[in-house]
Coordinates of N, CA and C in Angstrom, one line a residue:
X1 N -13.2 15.5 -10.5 CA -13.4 14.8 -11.8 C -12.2 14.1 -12.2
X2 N -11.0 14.7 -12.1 CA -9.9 14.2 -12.6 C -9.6 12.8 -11.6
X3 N -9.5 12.9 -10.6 CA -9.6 11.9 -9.5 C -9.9 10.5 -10.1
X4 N -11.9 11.0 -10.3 CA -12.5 10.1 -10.6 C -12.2 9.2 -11.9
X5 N -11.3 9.8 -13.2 CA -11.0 9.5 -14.3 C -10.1 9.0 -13.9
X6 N -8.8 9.2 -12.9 CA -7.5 8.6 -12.3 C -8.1 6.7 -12.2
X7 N -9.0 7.0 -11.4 CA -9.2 6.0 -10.7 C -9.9 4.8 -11.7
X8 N -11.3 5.4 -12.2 CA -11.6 4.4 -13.5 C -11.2 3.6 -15.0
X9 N -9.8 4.5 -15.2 CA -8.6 4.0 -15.9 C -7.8 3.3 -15.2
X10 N -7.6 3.5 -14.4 CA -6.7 2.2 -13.3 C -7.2 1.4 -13.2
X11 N -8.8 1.2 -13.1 CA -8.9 -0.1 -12.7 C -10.2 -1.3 -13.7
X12 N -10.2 -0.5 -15.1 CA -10.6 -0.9 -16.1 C -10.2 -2.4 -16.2
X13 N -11.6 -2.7 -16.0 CA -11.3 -4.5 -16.4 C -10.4 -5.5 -15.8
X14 N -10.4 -4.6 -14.6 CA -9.5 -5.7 -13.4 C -10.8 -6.7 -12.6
X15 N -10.7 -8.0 -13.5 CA -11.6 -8.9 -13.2 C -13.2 -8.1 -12.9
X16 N -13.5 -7.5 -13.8 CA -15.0 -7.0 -13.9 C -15.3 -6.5 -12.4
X17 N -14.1 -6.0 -11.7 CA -15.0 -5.5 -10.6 C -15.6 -4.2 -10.7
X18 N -16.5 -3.8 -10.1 CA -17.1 -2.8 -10.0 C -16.1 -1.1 -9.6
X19 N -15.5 -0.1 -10.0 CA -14.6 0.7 -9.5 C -16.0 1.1 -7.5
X20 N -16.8 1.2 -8.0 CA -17.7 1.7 -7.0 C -18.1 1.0 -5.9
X21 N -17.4 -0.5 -5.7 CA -17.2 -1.5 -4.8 C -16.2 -1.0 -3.9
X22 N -15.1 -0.9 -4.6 CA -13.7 -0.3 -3.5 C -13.7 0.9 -3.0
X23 N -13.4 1.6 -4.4 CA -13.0 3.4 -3.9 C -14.3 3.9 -4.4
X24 N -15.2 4.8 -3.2 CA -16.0 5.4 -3.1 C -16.6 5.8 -2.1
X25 N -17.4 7.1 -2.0 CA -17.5 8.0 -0.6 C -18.1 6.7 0.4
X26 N -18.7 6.1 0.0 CA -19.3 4.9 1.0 C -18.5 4.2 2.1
X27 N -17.5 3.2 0.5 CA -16.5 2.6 1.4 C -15.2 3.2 1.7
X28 N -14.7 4.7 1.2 CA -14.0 5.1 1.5 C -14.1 6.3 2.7
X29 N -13.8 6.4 4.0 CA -13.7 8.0 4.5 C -13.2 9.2 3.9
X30 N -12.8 8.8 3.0 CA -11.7 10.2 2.5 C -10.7 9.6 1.5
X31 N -10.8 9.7 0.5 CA -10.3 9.2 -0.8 C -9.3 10.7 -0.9
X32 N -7.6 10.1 -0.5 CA -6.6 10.8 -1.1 C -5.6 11.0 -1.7
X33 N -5.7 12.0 -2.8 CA -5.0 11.9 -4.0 C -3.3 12.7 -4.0
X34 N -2.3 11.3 -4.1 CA -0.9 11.8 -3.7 C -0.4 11.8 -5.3
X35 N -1.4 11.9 -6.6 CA -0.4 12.4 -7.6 C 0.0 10.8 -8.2
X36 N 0.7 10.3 -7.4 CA 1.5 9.0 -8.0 C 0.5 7.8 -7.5
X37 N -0.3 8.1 -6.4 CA -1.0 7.0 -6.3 C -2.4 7.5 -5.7
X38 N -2.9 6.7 -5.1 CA -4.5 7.0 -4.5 C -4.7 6.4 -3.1
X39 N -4.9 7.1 -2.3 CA -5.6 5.9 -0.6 C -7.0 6.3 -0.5
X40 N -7.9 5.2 -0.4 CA -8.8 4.9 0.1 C -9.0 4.8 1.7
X41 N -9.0 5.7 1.9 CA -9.2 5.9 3.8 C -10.1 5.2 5.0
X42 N -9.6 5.0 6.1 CA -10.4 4.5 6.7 C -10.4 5.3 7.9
X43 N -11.4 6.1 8.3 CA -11.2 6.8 9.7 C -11.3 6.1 11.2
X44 N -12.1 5.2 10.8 CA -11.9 4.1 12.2 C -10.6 3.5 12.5
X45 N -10.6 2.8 11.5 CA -9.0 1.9 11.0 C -7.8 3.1 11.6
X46 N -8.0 4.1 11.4 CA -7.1 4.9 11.0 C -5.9 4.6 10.1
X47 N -6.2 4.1 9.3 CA -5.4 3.4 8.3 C -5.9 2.7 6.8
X48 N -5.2 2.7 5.4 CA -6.2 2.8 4.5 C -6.3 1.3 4.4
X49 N -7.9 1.3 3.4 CA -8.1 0.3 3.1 C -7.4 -0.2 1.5
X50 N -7.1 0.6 0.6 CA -6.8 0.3 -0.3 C -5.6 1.5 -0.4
X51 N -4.3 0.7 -1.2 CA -3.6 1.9 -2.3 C -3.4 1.6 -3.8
X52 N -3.8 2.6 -4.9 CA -3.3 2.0 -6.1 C -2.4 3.4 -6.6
X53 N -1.5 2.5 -7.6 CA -1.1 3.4 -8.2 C -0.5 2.5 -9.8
X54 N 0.4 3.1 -10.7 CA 0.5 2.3 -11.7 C 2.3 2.9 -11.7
X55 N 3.1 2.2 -12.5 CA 4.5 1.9 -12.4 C 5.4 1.9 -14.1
X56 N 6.4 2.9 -14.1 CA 6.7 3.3 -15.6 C 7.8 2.2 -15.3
X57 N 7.9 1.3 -16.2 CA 8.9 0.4 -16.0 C 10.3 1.5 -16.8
X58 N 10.3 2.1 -17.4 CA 11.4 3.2 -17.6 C 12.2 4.1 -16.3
X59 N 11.4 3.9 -15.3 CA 11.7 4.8 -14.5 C 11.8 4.7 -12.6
X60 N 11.4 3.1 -13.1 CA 11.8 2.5 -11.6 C 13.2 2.9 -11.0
X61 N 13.5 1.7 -12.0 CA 15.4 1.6 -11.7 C 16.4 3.1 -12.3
X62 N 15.6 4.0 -12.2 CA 16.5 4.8 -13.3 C 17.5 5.6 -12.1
X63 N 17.1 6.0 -11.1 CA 17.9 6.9 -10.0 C 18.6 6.3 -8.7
X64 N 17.4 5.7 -8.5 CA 17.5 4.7 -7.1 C 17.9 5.7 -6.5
X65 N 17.2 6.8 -5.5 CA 17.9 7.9 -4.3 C 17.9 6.9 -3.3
X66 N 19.3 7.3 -2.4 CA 19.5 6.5 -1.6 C 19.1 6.7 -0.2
X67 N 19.3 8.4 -0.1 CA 18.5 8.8 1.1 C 17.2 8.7 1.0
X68 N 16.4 8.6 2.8 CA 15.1 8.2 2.3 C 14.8 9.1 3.5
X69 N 13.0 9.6 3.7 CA 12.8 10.9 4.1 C 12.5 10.8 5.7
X70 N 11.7 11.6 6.5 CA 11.2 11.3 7.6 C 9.8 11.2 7.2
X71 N 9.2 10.7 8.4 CA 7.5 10.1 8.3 C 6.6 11.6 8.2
X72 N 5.8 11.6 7.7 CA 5.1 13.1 8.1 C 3.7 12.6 7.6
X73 N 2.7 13.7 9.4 CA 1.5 13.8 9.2 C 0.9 13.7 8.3
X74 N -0.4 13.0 7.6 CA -1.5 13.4 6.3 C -2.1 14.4 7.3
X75 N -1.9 15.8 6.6 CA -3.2 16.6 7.1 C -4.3 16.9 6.3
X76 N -4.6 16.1 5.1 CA -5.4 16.4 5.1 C -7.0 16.2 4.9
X77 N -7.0 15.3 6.1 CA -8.3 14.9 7.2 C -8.0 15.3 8.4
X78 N -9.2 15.3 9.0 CA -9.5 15.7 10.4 C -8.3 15.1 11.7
X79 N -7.7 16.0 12.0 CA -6.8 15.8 13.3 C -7.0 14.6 14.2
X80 N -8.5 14.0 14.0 CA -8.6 13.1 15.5 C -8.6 11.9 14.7
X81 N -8.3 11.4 13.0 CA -8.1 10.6 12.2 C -7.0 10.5 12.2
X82 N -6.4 10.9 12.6 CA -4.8 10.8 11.8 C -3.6 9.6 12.4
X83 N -2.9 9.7 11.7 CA -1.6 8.6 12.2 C -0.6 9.2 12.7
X84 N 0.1 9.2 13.4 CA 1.7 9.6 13.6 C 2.7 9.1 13.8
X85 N 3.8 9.9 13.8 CA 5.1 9.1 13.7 C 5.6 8.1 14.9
X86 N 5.1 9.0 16.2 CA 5.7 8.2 17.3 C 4.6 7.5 17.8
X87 N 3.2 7.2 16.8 CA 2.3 6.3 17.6 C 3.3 5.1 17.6
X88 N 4.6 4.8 16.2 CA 5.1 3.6 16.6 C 6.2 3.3 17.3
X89 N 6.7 4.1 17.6 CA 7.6 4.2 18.8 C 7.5 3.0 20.0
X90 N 8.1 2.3 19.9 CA 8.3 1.4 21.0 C 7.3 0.4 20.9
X91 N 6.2 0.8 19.5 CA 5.2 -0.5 19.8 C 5.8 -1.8 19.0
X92 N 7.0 -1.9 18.5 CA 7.3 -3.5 18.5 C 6.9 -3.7 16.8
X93 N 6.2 -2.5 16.4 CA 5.9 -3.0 14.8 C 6.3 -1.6 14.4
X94 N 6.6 -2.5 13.0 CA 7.1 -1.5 11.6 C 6.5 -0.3 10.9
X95 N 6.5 0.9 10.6 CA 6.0 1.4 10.0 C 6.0 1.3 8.1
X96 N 5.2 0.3 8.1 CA 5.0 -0.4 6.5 C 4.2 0.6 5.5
X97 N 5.3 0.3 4.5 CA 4.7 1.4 3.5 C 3.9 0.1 2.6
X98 N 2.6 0.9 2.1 CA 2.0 0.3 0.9 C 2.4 0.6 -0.4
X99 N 2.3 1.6 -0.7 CA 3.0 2.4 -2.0 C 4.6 2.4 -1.6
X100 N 5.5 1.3 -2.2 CA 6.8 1.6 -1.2 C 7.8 3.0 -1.9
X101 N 8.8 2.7 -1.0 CA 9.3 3.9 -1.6 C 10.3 3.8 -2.8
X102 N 10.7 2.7 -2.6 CA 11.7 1.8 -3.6 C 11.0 2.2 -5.0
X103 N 9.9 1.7 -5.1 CA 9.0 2.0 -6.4 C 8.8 3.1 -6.9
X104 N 9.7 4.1 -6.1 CA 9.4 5.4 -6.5 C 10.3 6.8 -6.0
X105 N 11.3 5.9 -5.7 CA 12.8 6.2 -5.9 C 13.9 7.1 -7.2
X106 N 12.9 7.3 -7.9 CA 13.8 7.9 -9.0 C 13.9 9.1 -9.3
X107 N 12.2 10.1 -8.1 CA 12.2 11.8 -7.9 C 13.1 11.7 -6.2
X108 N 13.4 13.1 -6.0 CA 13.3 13.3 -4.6 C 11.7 13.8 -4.3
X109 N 11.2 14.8 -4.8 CA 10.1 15.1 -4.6 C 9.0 14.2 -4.2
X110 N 8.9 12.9 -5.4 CA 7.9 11.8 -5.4 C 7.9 10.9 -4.8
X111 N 9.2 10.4 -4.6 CA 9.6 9.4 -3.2 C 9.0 10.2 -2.2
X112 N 9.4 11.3 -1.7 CA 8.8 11.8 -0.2 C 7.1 11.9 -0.2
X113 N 6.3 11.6 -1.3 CA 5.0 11.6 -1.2 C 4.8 10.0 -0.4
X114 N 5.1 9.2 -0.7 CA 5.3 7.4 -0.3 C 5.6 7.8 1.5
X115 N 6.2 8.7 2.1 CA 6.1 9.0 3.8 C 5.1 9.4 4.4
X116 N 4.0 10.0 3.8 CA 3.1 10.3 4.3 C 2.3 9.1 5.0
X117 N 1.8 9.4 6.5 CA 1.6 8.5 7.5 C 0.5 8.0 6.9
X118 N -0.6 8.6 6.3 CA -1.9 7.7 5.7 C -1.3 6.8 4.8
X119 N -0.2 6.6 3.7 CA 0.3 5.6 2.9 C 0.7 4.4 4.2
X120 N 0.9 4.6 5.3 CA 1.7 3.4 6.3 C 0.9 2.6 7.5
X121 N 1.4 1.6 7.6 CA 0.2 0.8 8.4 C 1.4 0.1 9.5
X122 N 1.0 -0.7 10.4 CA 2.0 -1.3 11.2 C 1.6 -2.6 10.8
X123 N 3.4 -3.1 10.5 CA 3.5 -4.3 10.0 C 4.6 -4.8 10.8
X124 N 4.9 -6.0 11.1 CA 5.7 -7.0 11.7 C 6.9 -6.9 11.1
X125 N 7.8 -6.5 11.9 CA 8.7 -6.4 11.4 C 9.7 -7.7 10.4
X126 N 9.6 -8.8 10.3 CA 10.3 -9.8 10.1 C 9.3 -9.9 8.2
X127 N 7.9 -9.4 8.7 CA 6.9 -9.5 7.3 C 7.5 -7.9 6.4
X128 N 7.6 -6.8 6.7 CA 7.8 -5.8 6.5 C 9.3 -5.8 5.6
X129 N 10.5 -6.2 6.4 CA 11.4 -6.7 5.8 C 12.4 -7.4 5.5
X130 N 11.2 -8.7 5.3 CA 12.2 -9.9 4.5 C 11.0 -10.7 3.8
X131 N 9.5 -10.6 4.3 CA 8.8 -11.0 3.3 C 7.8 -10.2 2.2
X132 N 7.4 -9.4 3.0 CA 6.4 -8.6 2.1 C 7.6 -8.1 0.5
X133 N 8.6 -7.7 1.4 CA 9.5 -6.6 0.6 C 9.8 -7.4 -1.0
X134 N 9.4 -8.8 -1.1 CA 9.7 -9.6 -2.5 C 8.9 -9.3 -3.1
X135 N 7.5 -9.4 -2.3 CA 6.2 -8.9 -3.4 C 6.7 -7.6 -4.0
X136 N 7.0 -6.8 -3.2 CA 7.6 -5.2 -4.0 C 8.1 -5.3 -5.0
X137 N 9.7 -5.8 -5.0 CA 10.6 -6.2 -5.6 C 10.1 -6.7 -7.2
X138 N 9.2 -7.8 -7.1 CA 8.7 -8.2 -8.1 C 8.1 -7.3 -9.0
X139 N 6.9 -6.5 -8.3 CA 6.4 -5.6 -8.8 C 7.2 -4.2 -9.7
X140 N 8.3 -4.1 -9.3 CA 9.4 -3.5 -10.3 C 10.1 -4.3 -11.0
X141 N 10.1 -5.4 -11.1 CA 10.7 -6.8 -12.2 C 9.4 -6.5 -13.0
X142 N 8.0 -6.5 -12.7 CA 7.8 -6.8 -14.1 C 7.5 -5.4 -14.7
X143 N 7.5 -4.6 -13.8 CA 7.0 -3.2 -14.6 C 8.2 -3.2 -15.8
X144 N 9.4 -3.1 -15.4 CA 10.6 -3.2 -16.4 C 10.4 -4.3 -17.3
X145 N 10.2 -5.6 -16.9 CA 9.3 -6.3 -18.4 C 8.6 -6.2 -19.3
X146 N 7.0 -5.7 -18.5 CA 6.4 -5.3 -19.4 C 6.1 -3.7 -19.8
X147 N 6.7 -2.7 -19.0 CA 6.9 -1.2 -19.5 C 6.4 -0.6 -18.7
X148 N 5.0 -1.6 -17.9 CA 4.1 -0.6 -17.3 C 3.1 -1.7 -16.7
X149 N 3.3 -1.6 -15.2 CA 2.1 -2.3 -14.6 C 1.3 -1.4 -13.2
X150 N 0.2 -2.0 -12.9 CA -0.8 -1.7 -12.0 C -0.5 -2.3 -11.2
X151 N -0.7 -1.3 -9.7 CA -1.0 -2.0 -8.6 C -1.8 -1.9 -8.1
X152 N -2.5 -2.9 -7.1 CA -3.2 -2.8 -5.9 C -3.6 -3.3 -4.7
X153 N -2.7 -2.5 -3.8 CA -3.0 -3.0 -2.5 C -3.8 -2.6 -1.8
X154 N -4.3 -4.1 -0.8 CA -5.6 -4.3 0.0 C -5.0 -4.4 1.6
X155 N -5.8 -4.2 2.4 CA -5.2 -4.2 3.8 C -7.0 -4.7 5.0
X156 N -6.2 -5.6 5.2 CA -7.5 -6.7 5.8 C -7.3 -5.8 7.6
X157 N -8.4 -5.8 8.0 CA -8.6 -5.6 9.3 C -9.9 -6.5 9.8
X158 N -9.8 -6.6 11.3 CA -10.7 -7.7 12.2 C -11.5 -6.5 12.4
X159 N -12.5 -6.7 12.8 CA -13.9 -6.0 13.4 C -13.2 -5.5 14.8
X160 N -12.5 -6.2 15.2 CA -12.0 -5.4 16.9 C -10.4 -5.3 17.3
X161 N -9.5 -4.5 15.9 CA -8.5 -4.9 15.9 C -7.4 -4.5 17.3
X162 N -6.3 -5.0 17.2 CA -5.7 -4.5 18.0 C -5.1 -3.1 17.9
X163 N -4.6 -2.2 19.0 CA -4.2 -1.1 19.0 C -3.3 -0.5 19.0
X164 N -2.4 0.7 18.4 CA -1.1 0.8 19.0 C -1.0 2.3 19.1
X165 N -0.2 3.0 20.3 CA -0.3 4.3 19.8 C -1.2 5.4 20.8
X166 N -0.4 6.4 20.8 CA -1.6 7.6 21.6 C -2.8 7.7 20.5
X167 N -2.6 7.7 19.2 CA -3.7 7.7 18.3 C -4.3 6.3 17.8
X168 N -4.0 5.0 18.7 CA -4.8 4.0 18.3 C -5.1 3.7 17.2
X169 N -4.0 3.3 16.5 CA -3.6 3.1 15.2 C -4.1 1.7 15.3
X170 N -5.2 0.9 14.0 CA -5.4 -0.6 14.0 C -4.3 -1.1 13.6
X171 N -4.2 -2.3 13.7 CA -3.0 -3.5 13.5 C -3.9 -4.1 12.8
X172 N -3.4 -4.3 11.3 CA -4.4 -5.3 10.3 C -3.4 -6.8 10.7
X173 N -4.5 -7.4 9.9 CA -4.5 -8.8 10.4 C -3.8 -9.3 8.9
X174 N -3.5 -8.8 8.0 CA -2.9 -8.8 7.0 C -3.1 -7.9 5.8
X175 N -2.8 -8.1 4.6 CA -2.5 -7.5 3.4 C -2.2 -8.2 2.4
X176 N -2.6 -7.3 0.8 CA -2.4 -8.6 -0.1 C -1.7 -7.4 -0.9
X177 N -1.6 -7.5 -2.3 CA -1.1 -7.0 -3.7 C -1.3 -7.9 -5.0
X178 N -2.0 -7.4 -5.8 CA -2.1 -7.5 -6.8 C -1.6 -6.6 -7.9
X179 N -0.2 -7.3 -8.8 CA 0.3 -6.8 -9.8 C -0.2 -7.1 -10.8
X180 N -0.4 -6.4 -12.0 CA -1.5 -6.5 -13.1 C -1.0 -5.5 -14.4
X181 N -1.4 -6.3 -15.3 CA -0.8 -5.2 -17.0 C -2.1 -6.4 -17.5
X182 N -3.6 -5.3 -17.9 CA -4.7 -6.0 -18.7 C -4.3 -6.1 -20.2
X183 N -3.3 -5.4 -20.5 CA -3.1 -5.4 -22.3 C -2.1 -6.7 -22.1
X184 N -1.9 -7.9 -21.5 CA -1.0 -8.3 -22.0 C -1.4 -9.5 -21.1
X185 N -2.5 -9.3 -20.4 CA -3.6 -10.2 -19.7 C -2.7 -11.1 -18.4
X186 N -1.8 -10.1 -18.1 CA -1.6 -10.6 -16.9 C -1.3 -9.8 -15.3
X187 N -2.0 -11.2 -14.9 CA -1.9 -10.8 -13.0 C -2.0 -11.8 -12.2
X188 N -1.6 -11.2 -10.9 CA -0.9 -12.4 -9.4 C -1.4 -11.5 -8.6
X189 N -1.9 -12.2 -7.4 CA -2.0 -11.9 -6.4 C -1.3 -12.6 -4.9
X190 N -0.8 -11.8 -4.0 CA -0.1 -12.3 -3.3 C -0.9 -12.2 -1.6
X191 N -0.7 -13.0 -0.4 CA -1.6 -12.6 0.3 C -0.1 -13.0 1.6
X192 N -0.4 -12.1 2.5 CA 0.4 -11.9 3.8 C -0.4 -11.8 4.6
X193 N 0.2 -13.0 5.8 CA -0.3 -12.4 7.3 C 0.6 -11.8 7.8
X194 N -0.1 -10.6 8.8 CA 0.4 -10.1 9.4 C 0.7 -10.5 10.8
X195 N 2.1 -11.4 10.3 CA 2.5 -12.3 11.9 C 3.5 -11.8 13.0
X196 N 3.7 -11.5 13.8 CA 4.6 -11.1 14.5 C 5.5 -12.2 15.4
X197 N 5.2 -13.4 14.5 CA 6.2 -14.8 14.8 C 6.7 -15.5 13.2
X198 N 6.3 -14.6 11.7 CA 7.1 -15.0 11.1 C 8.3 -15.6 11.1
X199 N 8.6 -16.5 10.1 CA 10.1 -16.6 10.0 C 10.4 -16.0 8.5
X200 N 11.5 -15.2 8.4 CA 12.4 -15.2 7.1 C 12.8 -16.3 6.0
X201 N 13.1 -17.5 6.7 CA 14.4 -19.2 6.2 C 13.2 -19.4 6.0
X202 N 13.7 -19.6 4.6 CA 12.8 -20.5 3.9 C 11.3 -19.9 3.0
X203 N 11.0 -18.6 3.6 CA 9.8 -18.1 2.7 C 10.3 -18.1 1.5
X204 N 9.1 -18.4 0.7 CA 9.3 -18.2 -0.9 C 7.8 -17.2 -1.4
X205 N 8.3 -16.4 -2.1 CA 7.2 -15.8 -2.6 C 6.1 -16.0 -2.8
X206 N 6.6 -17.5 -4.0 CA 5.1 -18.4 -4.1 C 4.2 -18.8 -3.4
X207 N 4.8 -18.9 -1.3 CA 4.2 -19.3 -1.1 C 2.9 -18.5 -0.7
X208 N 2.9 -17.1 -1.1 CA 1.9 -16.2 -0.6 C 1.1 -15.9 -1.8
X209 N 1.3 -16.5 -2.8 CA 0.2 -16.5 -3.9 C -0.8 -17.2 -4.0
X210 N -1.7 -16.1 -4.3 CA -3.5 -16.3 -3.5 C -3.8 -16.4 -5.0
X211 N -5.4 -17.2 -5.2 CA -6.4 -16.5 -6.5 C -6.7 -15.2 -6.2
X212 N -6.9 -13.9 -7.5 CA -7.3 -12.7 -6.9 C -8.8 -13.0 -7.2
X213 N -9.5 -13.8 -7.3 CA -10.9 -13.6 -7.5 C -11.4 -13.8 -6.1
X214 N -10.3 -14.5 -5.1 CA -10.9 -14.5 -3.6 C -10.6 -13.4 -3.0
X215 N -9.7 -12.4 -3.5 CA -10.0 -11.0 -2.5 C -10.9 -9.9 -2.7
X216 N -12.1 -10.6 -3.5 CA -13.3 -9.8 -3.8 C -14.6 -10.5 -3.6

């Protein structure tokens, strides 16, 4: 029950979508609750479809820990779902956090919830960190703006994606983020491919800003 209240406060009046469109037993395999945020699971994917969470602009920038943790198992779904650390081992892509950890830097405790392998997807490394990483960044600019914003990230996959890994982990085909504060009526959405011929020179943030009415 509490879950379900987590979730329908979070996403109150974000462009009238339905909460029961995204996160629910249908479209989710296993909806799991890390406290600071939420994944919507995908057991085929082996990797989520959605993560939200929301952001105290008091408490972003307050610690900044500078060590950061090792990757560890979600156990808790089924063993033959799962992700692991050395599926990425030598496959040439990043292990990309959705919920980053930056954003959540201010516990030790609550930062190490952001390592859990269901929060992480394989992302390109050049997208992982030198473009995605702005959209983050932002998203702690305006939390400290406006005191307090929402997030949520989406993660696109192909019907027959590519593989990586003893556990055949998908490779999405990209990801988006939308940052959002309804009391103050504003939101952006940003949209990434997931290229593994990116370039760094020259990306600008703006240029990955999408309408969010098209990622629904």
């Amino acid at each position: 029950m509490k879950l379900i209240i987590y979730i329908l406060l979070l996403f109150t009046n974000l462009y009238a979508i339905n909460i029961s469109d995204l996160i629910n037993q249908k479209n989710c395999d296993q909806i799991i609750n890390k406290q600071v945020y939420v994944i919507c699971y995908d057991y085929k994917m082996k990797g989520a479809k959605y993560v939200s969470y929301s952001l105290d602009g008091s408490l972003v920038n307050k610690t900044n820990i500078k060590k950061r943790n090792s990757f560890y198992t979600e156990k808790t779904f089924p063993k033959r779902y799962r992700s692991t650390n050395k599926d990425y081992t030598h496959s040439g892509y990043d292990r990309g956090h959705l919920a980053n950890d930056a954003s959540f830097d201010y516990n030790v405790k609550i930062v190490r919830k952001t390592y859990s392998m269901a929060n992480i997807i394989p992302q390109a490394p050049v997208v992982n960190r030198k473009t995605w990483i702005k959209a983050e960044k932002l998203e702690r600019k305006i939390a400290v703006k406006l005191g307090k914003v929402n997030i949520l990230n989406g993660v696109v996959y192909s019907s027959n994606p590519k593989r990586i890994g003893k556990n055949k982990i998908a490779f999405p085909d990209g990801f988006w983020k939308m940052i959002y504060n309804n009391n103050v009526n504003y939101k952006k959405c940003f949209y990434y491919k997931n290229d593994l011929n990116a370039k760094a020179k020259g990306d600008k943030l703006k240029s990955h800003l999408i309408d969010c009415s098209l990622l629904f």
